[in-house]
Amino acid sequence: MFHSFSSLFRRPDGSQKGLPKDSWYSAAITDCADGIWDWNLETGDLYISPKLRDLIGYSKEETKDRSPAWWLEKIHPDDQTEIMRNIEEFSSGKMEFTYFDGCRFLCKNGDYLWLENHAKVLSGKHNKVQRITATVINITPQKYIQNQLYTIISDQEKEARNKMKFLSSLSHEFRSPLSGILGMATLLKESILSPDQLHFTENISNSTEMLLALVNDILDVAKLNSGKFEFEKINFSLVKIIKRASDLIRPTIMKKNLTFNLEISESAPEYIMGDPTRLQQILVNLLSNATKFTSSGSITLSVNLIDSNKPSFQHSLHFEIADTGIGIAPETQENLFNDFTQANRSISRLYGGTGLGLSICKELVHLMSGNIGVNSAPGNGSTFWFTIPFDEQPEASGGDDVLNQSSSANIPLHILLVEDNQVNQEVMLGLLTILGDNVTVANNGEEALELFKSKKFDIVLMDLNMPVLDGLRATQSIRKLPNGDAPIIAVTANTFSGERENCMQHGINHVLNKPIDKISLEVALHPYRSQTNHHTIDKPKKDQRLSTIPIIDKKAIHTLVTDLGKDKVEALIDLYRKDAVTLVTQIKSSPPLEIVNYAHTLAGMSENLGILLVGKTARDIISASQNDTENMDPLIQDLERHFKNSLNELQDILNVQDVTL
């Protein structure tokens, strides 16, 4: 191996020329680092200091008259190539200083030591290289520790990967049955139920949603701790995301008879660039937290634009969620955003929860380059706030807030549902039937592929984990067919990082996470309703006749507030809500001839309060009961949906300040 360097290692005849013998120099080379070596290129002499000899276990006699080749032969074979390359560059004068990374040297006792060499080239006349001198440091202890750390880190990374794999599997195992429970409860609520049965069904839904929230929190913490959390950056409507988050909490607020106020500064941008899902998650967590710890009074969500010196298209938005609840002691506030932290042990017993919501909010806000905090005092309520930078967008992107675009919300689709689980099949079939769609079911990817060869579908809902042929492979096969360009929505319980990208790489258009409810399904399908030809279905576009009717006559509501006062109008609306719920239930459960009286009463009381769309739909039901009974079921579905939307908008009109919706 060293043949090409033999000319460098030759020793001339005559006595060895040693190093200077000055006492200070002798002391220096004796005590320097863990030793030095000196290689005279002109004579071929190799000098090894006493300290270095002791380190490698050789006596002075054993190292006497040794050439550099002897030294290099003791270096571990895996380290020799790099050492030889450095020596060649040294000897050619290309380098003056070098750092030889740690190399393993074979000692006399058969053990290897890790030696680190710091060398310098000494040149003579005409810059001819005369010698190379180096100090040596024994880094074996550091290398041992380093290797131990590498082993520990490697084991931890392997353990983390195994944990993520386990959590991903656990996520699927949890979400699949939860999806079935929630879906069946939704279908139950759409059926004819007695008041007690409806109450029991609501409790099933609420308990399942609490369990789902717990699962989501645990999985989110796992993803955050593993660095597997992902953020979107898309254009969205700020006001609509805020309203959507508020709508999710509003039923709980109404049950506790709390007042909800929404205050959005007029200077806040209409459209921003960011992650709407994560912003909504933060808002829902904080609003839910405020509602949980407030037994009376109000919840106020305010949003303001913060002035900054950033470019005009960049903004920082400041969100505050203020409540009149129990408040938080100062000594508790500093740890409030840590995992599994609540004010005291009695909190979890009284109010429930894991204490994960606030820690998740903190991590999300920080990952979005924002700040979060709380101002509170015991007995005086709390104000949680967070500030996040956003880029302003000049206009809306297509498909934003699809649920408010009623003109195409219920255009029917011919859907291929690919799902192997019987419960999930029933849930999806029920929800899609409620939405007015025509559904063909395949039990696995192979059946879906065969159906695609003979039929044409507007859209495919594809489960990913199936026997025979899974969803990803089925999608790839469908894409190869002449009619295989239909949109495919993956339905999965796996919410971990990489799943969405993996689906997109296999030809999937959109990913819908379990558990599925009517709203999430409607949102996912809406963008495709206006893009298809609907060649297989010819159902009336029943919402188009209602699209010009406003949900609420806002002027009438404001007039009532002016004439009667806000408290009186709120009392009237509360009374209306209770009576209307009974009437809607009666309309859903009664035969056509008996529906007329209930619908007539509902239409009159709704129109008197300016609740126009409910009134109009009720009168359409009266007409259909006499002339068009085939349209009764779709109209009753419309009535229930418009009734819920009307209650939400009424609450907004009464509580929203300084905002244009």
XYZ file of C-alpha atoms in Angstrom:
661
model
C 0.000 0.000 0.000
C 2.848 2.326 0.769
C 4.980 1.458 -2.261
C 4.273 4.769 -4.027
C 5.521 6.625 -0.977
C 8.699 4.551 -0.514
C 10.862 7.395 -1.710
C 9.465 9.568 1.079
C 10.206 6.995 3.767
C 13.860 6.163 2.856
C 16.549 6.683 5.462
C 19.940 8.027 4.291
C 23.172 6.442 5.436
C 24.729 7.908 8.521
C 23.575 8.761 12.008
C 20.098 10.009 12.785
C 19.698 13.724 12.999
C 17.713 14.438 16.163
C 15.703 17.460 17.209
C 17.251 20.402 19.060
C 18.201 19.608 22.646
C 17.518 22.971 24.300
C 16.031 22.412 27.763
C 12.922 24.508 27.075
C 12.301 22.640 23.856
C 12.804 19.293 25.549
C 10.295 20.272 28.213
C 7.844 21.414 25.550
C 7.949 18.192 23.580
C 7.800 16.148 26.762
C 4.653 17.817 28.069
C 2.959 18.888 24.821
C -0.544 17.436 24.479
C -0.290 13.617 24.503
C 2.912 13.728 22.498
C 4.355 14.837 19.185
C 5.861 13.242 16.136
C 8.237 14.802 13.629
C 8.936 13.492 10.158
C 12.020 14.770 8.355
C 11.310 14.380 4.641
C 14.926 15.004 3.658
C 16.374 12.287 5.897
C 13.344 10.042 6.338
C 13.742 10.250 10.130
C 10.634 9.785 12.292
C 10.805 11.161 15.800
C 8.296 10.030 18.446
C 8.241 11.913 21.749
C 8.543 10.013 25.062
C 4.973 10.818 26.084
C 3.613 9.506 22.794
C 5.756 6.341 23.126
C 4.299 5.706 26.563
C 0.786 6.256 25.177
C 1.136 3.635 22.426
C 3.110 1.242 24.671
C 6.487 1.134 22.945
C 9.952 1.713 24.457
C 12.563 4.073 23.038
C 14.534 1.118 21.655
C 11.416 -0.282 19.953
C 10.735 2.982 18.133
C 14.348 3.728 17.313
C 15.176 3.737 13.624
C 11.469 3.321 12.737
C 10.314 4.828 9.465
C 6.993 6.615 8.806
C 5.889 3.448 7.014
C 5.955 1.623 10.360
C 3.743 4.308 11.880
C 1.281 4.214 8.985
C 1.052 0.421 9.096
C -0.287 0.711 12.646
C -3.218 2.848 11.508
C -6.550 1.079 11.149
C -7.130 0.082 7.484
C -10.408 2.036 7.346
C -8.565 5.247 8.268
C -5.490 4.890 6.077
C -6.907 6.325 2.839
C -7.668 9.748 4.339
C -4.305 9.856 6.139
C -2.395 9.030 2.968
C -4.284 11.660 0.990
C -3.331 14.333 3.532
C 0.294 13.246 3.583
C 0.486 13.406 -0.210
C -0.899 16.953 -0.224
C 1.503 17.887 2.577
C 4.537 16.539 0.828
C 3.638 18.331 -2.399
C 3.427 21.635 -0.547
C -0.293 22.136 -1.241
C -1.089 22.504 2.462
C 0.616 24.278 5.328
C -1.680 23.259 8.163
C -4.000 20.335 8.438
C -6.223 18.598 10.906
C -6.168 14.832 10.733
C -9.513 13.682 11.950
C -9.336 11.033 14.612
C -7.699 7.857 13.360
C -7.315 4.533 15.127
C -3.755 3.525 16.015
C -2.782 -0.041 16.947
C -0.889 -0.059 20.253
C 1.593 -2.685 21.355
C -0.980 -4.413 23.591
C -3.265 -4.969 20.579
C -5.789 -2.224 21.445
C -6.659 0.666 19.181
C -6.492 4.249 20.425
C -8.183 7.164 18.704
C -5.494 9.761 18.003
C -6.118 13.271 16.726
C -3.204 14.915 14.859
C -2.629 18.648 14.347
C 0.203 19.048 11.857
C 2.289 21.844 10.290
C 4.563 21.841 7.243
C 8.053 23.322 7.650
C 9.651 24.487 4.395
C 13.212 25.410 3.524
C 14.752 27.174 0.539
C 12.595 27.623 -2.512
C 9.612 26.591 -0.381
C 10.737 22.993 -0.506
C 8.994 20.930 2.147
C 11.534 19.731 4.691
C 9.512 18.241 7.519
C 6.056 17.700 8.957
C 5.545 18.155 12.683
C 2.347 17.284 14.578
C 0.941 17.276 18.065
C -1.134 14.246 19.065
C -4.154 14.145 21.382
C -5.676 10.943 22.680
C -9.428 11.275 22.001
C -10.355 7.686 22.827
C -12.517 8.674 25.858
C -14.381 11.282 23.773
C -14.884 8.760 20.953
C -16.218 6.219 23.430
C -18.735 8.741 24.757
C -19.566 9.846 21.211
C -20.203 6.273 20.120
C -22.340 5.710 23.181
C -24.343 8.821 22.326
C -24.716 7.710 18.720
C -25.998 4.362 19.950
C -28.424 6.015 22.348
C -29.659 8.469 19.695
C -30.013 5.674 17.161
C -31.966 3.577 19.645
C -34.155 6.553 20.540
C -34.819 7.325 16.879
C -35.723 3.703 16.285
C -37.968 3.763 19.341
C -39.562 7.016 18.145
C -40.218 5.488 14.715
C -41.774 2.456 16.358
C -43.909 4.694 18.565
C -45.089 6.703 15.574
C -45.886 3.478 13.738
C -47.800 2.249 16.776
C -49.645 5.561 17.178
C -50.501 5.579 13.495
C -51.997 2.111 13.861
C -53.705 3.131 17.107
C -55.109 6.199 15.386
C -56.730 3.989 12.763
C -58.048 1.536 15.355
C -59.601 4.371 17.399
C -60.984 6.431 14.561
C -62.680 3.628 12.673
C -65.093 2.624 15.486
C -65.536 6.255 16.529
C -66.487 7.065 12.970
C -69.079 4.308 13.085
C -70.548 5.481 16.400
C -70.765 9.130 15.371
C -72.159 8.241 11.969
C -74.842 5.974 13.377
C -75.783 8.622 15.940
C -76.108 11.154 13.121
C -78.375 8.809 11.185
C -80.429 8.181 14.316
C -80.982 11.908 14.776
C -82.233 12.094 11.198
C -84.872 9.447 11.928
C -88.168 9.658 13.826
C -87.304 9.703 17.542
C -89.166 10.398 20.740
C -87.803 13.255 22.904
C -86.134 10.717 25.231
C -84.568 8.837 22.338
C -83.296 12.095 20.845
C -81.815 13.003 24.236
C -80.056 9.633 24.491
C -78.722 9.967 20.947
C -77.369 13.450 21.666
C -75.563 12.067 24.713
C -74.032 9.302 22.595
C -72.802 11.890 20.092
C -71.457 14.213 22.791
C -69.631 11.438 24.632
C -68.127 10.093 21.417
C -66.990 13.563 20.390
C -65.336 13.992 23.802
C -63.504 10.701 23.301
C -62.511 11.753 19.798
C -61.196 15.080 21.126
C -59.095 13.173 23.655
C -57.684 10.891 20.945
C -56.948 13.898 18.737
C -55.137 15.695 21.565
C -52.951 12.692 22.368
C -52.087 12.147 18.702
C -51.370 15.841 18.176
C -48.962 15.852 21.132
C -47.231 12.785 19.707
C -46.873 14.431 16.297
C -45.639 17.700 17.792
C -43.051 15.919 19.937
C -41.815 13.908 16.969
C -41.514 16.919 14.657
C -44.000 15.310 12.230
C -46.507 18.155 12.302
C -47.298 19.829 9.000
C -48.819 23.176 8.085
C -50.683 24.265 4.987
C -50.194 27.644 3.379
C -53.330 28.486 1.448
C -55.561 31.471 0.836
C -58.641 31.614 3.090
C -61.249 33.960 4.528
C -60.310 35.070 8.041
C -63.869 35.995 9.051
C -65.333 32.723 7.843
C -62.786 30.621 9.728
C -63.506 32.637 12.871
C -67.234 32.179 12.360
C -66.793 28.451 11.717
C -64.822 28.037 14.953
C -67.487 30.022 16.811
C -70.272 27.883 15.351
C -68.638 24.718 16.690
C -68.706 26.075 20.246
C -72.004 27.946 20.019
C -74.252 24.971 20.990
C -72.337 24.525 24.263
C -72.486 28.262 24.926
C -76.238 28.249 24.309
C -76.775 25.258 26.630
C -75.030 27.141 29.447
C -77.040 30.311 28.699
C -73.854 32.336 28.173
C -73.612 35.422 26.001
C -71.202 35.179 23.083
C -69.662 38.317 21.581
C -67.575 38.437 18.432
C -65.552 41.569 17.736
C -63.447 41.776 14.571
C -61.628 45.003 13.780
C -62.602 46.640 10.504
C -58.884 46.942 9.704
C -58.401 43.157 9.760
C -57.722 41.763 6.258
C -60.512 39.832 4.594
C -58.312 37.126 3.080
C -55.026 35.853 4.456
C -52.440 33.192 3.621
C -51.838 30.474 6.184
C -53.239 27.273 7.662
C -56.992 27.681 8.267
C -57.346 24.261 9.903
C -54.715 24.969 12.553
C -56.034 28.482 13.185
C -59.500 27.029 13.665
C -58.055 24.354 15.980
C -56.435 26.992 18.189
C -59.618 29.075 18.327
C -61.822 26.071 19.090
C -59.478 24.902 21.862
C -59.401 28.317 23.523
C -63.136 28.935 23.096
C -63.906 25.464 24.442
C -61.599 26.087 27.389
C -63.288 29.420 28.135
C -66.754 27.872 27.922
C -65.805 24.948 30.141
C -64.709 27.194 33.018
C -67.494 29.786 32.725
C -70.824 29.055 34.417
C -72.429 32.485 33.886
C -71.738 35.694 32.033
C -70.105 35.894 28.635
C -67.418 34.726 26.230
C -65.873 37.345 23.942
C -63.689 36.635 20.930
C -61.929 39.716 19.537
C -59.540 40.026 16.605
C -57.370 43.046 15.864
C -54.691 43.986 13.376
C -51.351 44.916 14.935
C -49.471 47.779 13.302
C -45.948 46.805 12.310
C -43.029 47.939 10.183
C -43.322 44.889 7.969
C -44.234 45.130 4.264
C -47.843 46.120 3.628
C -48.875 42.579 2.647
C -47.695 41.117 5.973
C -49.753 41.429 9.121
C -49.785 40.288 12.699
C -53.228 39.464 14.013
C -53.984 39.568 17.715
C -56.705 37.225 18.992
C -58.252 37.423 22.460
C -60.727 35.042 24.092
C -62.076 36.632 27.278
C -64.428 34.918 29.732
C -66.116 35.702 33.023
C -65.222 32.335 34.506
C -63.379 31.080 37.574
C -60.024 32.677 36.723
C -56.508 31.346 37.302
C -54.089 31.955 40.174
C -50.786 33.708 39.246
C -48.644 30.789 40.457
C -50.497 28.439 38.105
C -50.341 30.589 34.991
C -46.636 30.053 34.267
C -47.136 26.275 33.915
C -50.559 26.414 32.312
C -49.294 25.730 28.791
C -47.345 22.602 29.772
C -48.590 19.118 28.885
C -51.205 17.599 31.211
C -51.372 20.773 33.318
C -54.543 22.083 34.953
C -54.990 24.563 37.763
C -55.361 21.804 40.374
C -56.406 18.176 40.665
C -60.019 19.034 41.358
C -60.265 20.787 37.980
C -60.150 17.527 36.016
C -62.747 15.980 38.305
C -65.107 18.947 38.035
C -64.616 19.931 34.414
C -62.914 16.970 32.724
C -60.138 17.135 30.144
C -56.505 16.089 30.006
C -54.784 19.462 30.169
C -53.385 18.958 26.661
C -55.413 21.591 24.801
C -53.409 24.616 25.922
C -50.035 22.941 25.373
C -51.105 22.058 21.829
C -52.192 25.660 21.256
C -48.815 26.897 22.476
C -46.878 24.569 20.175
C -49.055 25.405 17.172
C -48.738 29.151 17.753
C -44.966 28.945 18.188
C -44.589 26.798 15.061
C -46.528 29.517 13.218
C -43.970 32.090 14.515
C -46.432 33.602 16.977
C -46.805 34.184 20.715
C -49.434 33.107 23.234
C -50.260 34.035 26.807
C -52.929 34.570 29.451
C -54.080 37.358 31.753
C -56.197 36.199 34.659
C -57.044 36.474 38.334
C -59.061 34.089 40.541
C -62.745 34.947 40.402
C -62.297 37.611 37.715
C -62.242 35.529 34.564
C -59.425 34.947 32.080
C -58.226 36.384 28.801
C -56.202 34.062 26.617
C -54.460 35.763 23.709
C -52.237 34.820 20.814
C -50.592 36.741 18.003
C -49.722 35.205 14.622
C -48.150 36.764 11.507
C -50.004 36.320 8.219
C -49.648 37.393 4.624
C -52.659 39.308 3.341
C -54.294 38.097 0.128
C -56.197 40.490 -2.155
C -59.123 38.179 -2.968
C -60.768 34.871 -2.262
C -59.642 31.582 -3.711
C -62.118 29.230 -5.300
C -64.213 27.008 -3.084
C -63.807 28.938 0.181
C -66.525 28.301 2.750
C -68.434 26.000 0.484
C -71.248 25.395 2.919
C -72.494 28.937 2.457
C -72.831 28.542 -1.315
C -76.280 26.976 -1.389
C -76.810 27.213 -5.139
C -74.794 24.033 -5.769
C -74.633 22.535 -2.283
C -77.023 19.676 -3.065
C -76.471 18.980 -6.756
C -76.516 15.148 -6.671
C -73.520 13.011 -7.584
C -73.152 9.395 -8.675
C -70.615 8.185 -6.125
C -68.628 4.966 -5.943
C -68.098 4.142 -2.263
C -65.191 1.728 -1.767
C -65.311 0.487 1.837
C -64.849 -2.984 3.344
C -66.240 -2.280 6.829
C -69.988 -2.966 7.063
C -70.641 -0.310 9.719
C -68.725 2.335 7.792
C -70.666 1.381 4.664
C -73.974 1.947 6.422
C -72.836 5.284 7.856
C -71.533 6.614 4.555
C -74.582 5.361 2.658
C -76.865 7.048 5.158
C -75.012 10.366 5.084
C -74.759 10.405 1.287
C -78.450 9.595 0.992
C -79.238 12.551 3.255
C -77.127 14.717 0.943
C -79.176 13.441 -2.008
C -76.471 11.447 -3.773
C -76.727 8.140 -5.638
C -74.255 5.572 -4.282
C -72.770 2.327 -5.582
C -70.815 0.251 -3.055
C -67.648 -1.782 -3.638
C -66.263 -3.933 -0.809
C -62.630 -3.625 -1.866
C -60.366 -2.122 -4.496
C -60.723 -5.065 -6.867
C -64.525 -4.711 -6.961
C -64.117 -0.974 -7.516
C -61.836 -1.617 -10.477
C -64.345 -4.003 -12.065
C -67.198 -1.517 -11.580
C -65.131 1.230 -13.187
C -64.669 -0.867 -16.304
C -68.421 -0.902 -16.985
C -69.745 2.288 -15.353
C -68.887 5.935 -15.081
C -68.869 7.714 -11.733
C -68.743 11.392 -10.803
C -66.503 10.764 -7.809
C -64.961 7.969 -5.729
C -64.784 7.735 -1.938
C -61.893 5.340 -1.379
C -61.006 3.683 1.915
C -57.259 3.039 2.077
C -56.992 -0.042 4.299
C -58.844 -2.881 2.588
C -58.250 -6.567 1.851
C -57.724 -7.997 -1.638
C -56.669 -4.637 -3.137
C -56.017 -1.590 -0.954
C -57.056 1.963 -1.778
C -53.709 3.226 -3.056
C -53.156 0.352 -5.472
C -56.783 0.512 -6.591
C -56.389 4.224 -7.339
C -53.294 3.582 -9.448
C -55.164 0.918 -11.421
C -58.216 3.140 -11.941
C -56.014 5.943 -13.264
C -54.898 3.648 -16.089
C -58.467 3.116 -17.337
C -59.982 5.237 -20.171
C -62.516 6.764 -17.736
C -60.124 6.772 -14.806
C -59.868 10.548 -14.443
C -62.749 10.802 -11.935
C -61.886 12.634 -8.701
C -60.912 10.230 -5.909
C -61.217 11.192 -2.244
C -59.291 9.007 0.184
C -61.083 8.203 3.428
C -58.555 7.361 6.133
C -58.122 7.227 9.877
C -54.391 7.913 9.529
C -53.750 11.584 10.307
C -49.972 11.363 10.581
C -47.403 13.246 8.597
C -46.760 11.977 5.088
C -50.139 10.313 4.545
C -51.512 13.194 2.463
C -48.385 13.386 0.274
C -48.364 9.629 -0.152
C -51.991 9.730 -1.302
C -51.318 12.541 -3.776
C -48.380 10.619 -5.243
C -50.710 7.685 -5.913
C -53.224 9.823 -7.836
C -55.684 10.780 -5.087
C -57.241 14.260 -5.272
C -58.277 14.882 -1.681
C -57.908 13.255 1.754
C -60.842 13.063 4.190
C -59.978 12.019 7.729
C -62.172 9.826 9.864
C -64.458 10.096 11.728
C -66.734 11.394 8.981
C -69.782 13.539 9.701
C -72.316 15.154 7.407
C -70.579 18.547 7.432
C -67.082 17.243 6.639
C -68.508 15.040 3.900
C -70.488 17.937 2.422
C -67.402 20.169 2.455
C -65.290 17.501 0.736
C -67.844 16.821 -2.004
C -68.900 20.400 -2.708
C -66.006 21.455 -5.023
C -66.827 18.548 -7.328
C -70.579 19.084 -7.548
C -70.332 22.010 -9.961
C -67.588 20.332 -12.042
C -69.410 17.163 -13.072
C -71.879 16.487 -15.897
C -74.274 14.460 -13.678
C -75.053 12.172 -16.542
C -76.549 9.455 -14.354
C -78.938 11.476 -12.200
C -81.693 13.871 -13.043
C -82.893 15.216 -9.706
C -84.250 18.722 -9.176
C -81.784 21.299 -7.925
C -84.076 22.108 -5.041
C -81.796 24.668 -3.398
C -81.733 26.909 -6.461
C -85.329 28.013 -5.875
C -84.327 29.156 -2.361
C -81.037 30.821 -3.177
C -82.582 34.282 -3.555
C -84.334 34.131 -0.163
C -82.196 35.580 2.662
C -81.882 33.414 5.753
C -82.756 36.290 8.085
C -84.324 39.691 7.526
C -81.605 41.576 9.409
C -83.482 44.865 9.158
C -86.494 43.318 10.859
C -84.342 41.965 13.696
C -82.657 45.342 14.212
C -86.080 47.009 14.258
C -87.283 44.592 16.935
C -84.167 45.264 19.004
C -84.747 49.008 18.696
C -88.429 48.737 19.613
C -88.329 46.052 22.305
C -84.720 45.993 23.511
C -82.086 43.312 23.072
C -83.049 41.346 26.204
C -86.681 41.089 25.135
C -85.758 39.972 21.601
C -83.352 37.359 22.984
C -86.167 36.031 25.186
C -88.497 35.881 22.167
C -85.892 34.039 20.108
C -85.275 31.589 22.950
C -89.028 30.910 23.109
C -89.120 30.561 19.311
C -86.224 28.111 19.420
C -87.983 25.820 21.906
C -91.325 25.868 20.070
C -89.724 25.533 16.625
C -87.678 22.479 17.668
C -90.919 20.746 18.623
C -92.601 21.768 15.368
C -89.692 20.625 13.187
C -89.647 17.278 15.027
C -93.403 16.906 14.435
C -93.011 17.752 10.746
C -90.287 15.098 10.404
C -92.324 12.380 12.125
C -95.888 13.030 10.943
C -97.757 11.791 7.838
C -98.296 14.362 5.023
C -101.871 15.265 5.974
C -100.890 16.103 9.566
C -97.789 18.064 8.549
C -99.828 21.002 7.205
C -100.868 22.357 10.609
C -97.346 22.119 12.063
C -95.788 23.706 8.970
C -98.387 26.500 8.943
C -97.653 27.376 12.595
C -93.898 27.267 12.007
C -94.140 29.463 8.887
C -96.150 32.145 10.677
C -93.992 32.399 13.806
C -90.801 32.334 11.704
C -91.898 35.109 9.359
C -93.021 37.269 12.289
C -89.437 37.219 13.571
C -87.895 37.763 10.113
C -86.642 34.167 9.832
C -87.503 34.100 6.153
C -85.896 30.970 4.752
C -87.476 28.718 7.385
C -90.838 30.362 6.738
C -90.517 29.947 2.965
C -89.475 26.286 3.281
C -92.353 25.562 5.661
C -94.809 26.981 3.110
C -93.179 24.896 0.349
C -93.790 21.842 2.535
C -97.475 22.792 2.854
C -97.716 23.049 -0.927
C -95.824 19.789 -1.505
C -98.017 17.897 0.960
C -100.981 18.655 -1.302
C -99.448 18.517 -4.790
C -95.919 17.081 -4.778
C -95.443 14.469 -2.033
C -92.328 13.059 -3.779
C -90.456 16.233 -2.837
C -91.452 16.116 0.831
C -88.324 14.369 2.141
C -85.858 16.764 0.456
C -87.891 19.752 1.646
C -87.944 18.480 5.233
C -84.179 18.017 5.054
C -83.916 21.602 3.789
C -86.137 22.797 6.629
C -83.976 21.214 9.301
C -80.769 22.589 7.785
C -82.183 26.100 7.304
C -83.556 26.068 10.855
C -80.106 25.317 12.304
C -78.437 27.926 10.081
C -81.056 30.500 11.049
C -80.414 30.026 14.770
C -76.686 30.508 14.208
C -77.186 33.650 12.142
C -79.651 35.068 14.699
C -77.005 34.616 17.372
C -74.460 36.395 15.172
C -76.775 39.336 14.521
C -77.410 39.825 18.225
C -73.840 39.323 19.429
C -71.459 40.350 16.653
C -70.081 43.879 16.859
C -67.961 45.766 14.305
C -68.013 42.946 11.783
C -69.520 42.467 8.356
C -70.471 38.864 7.681
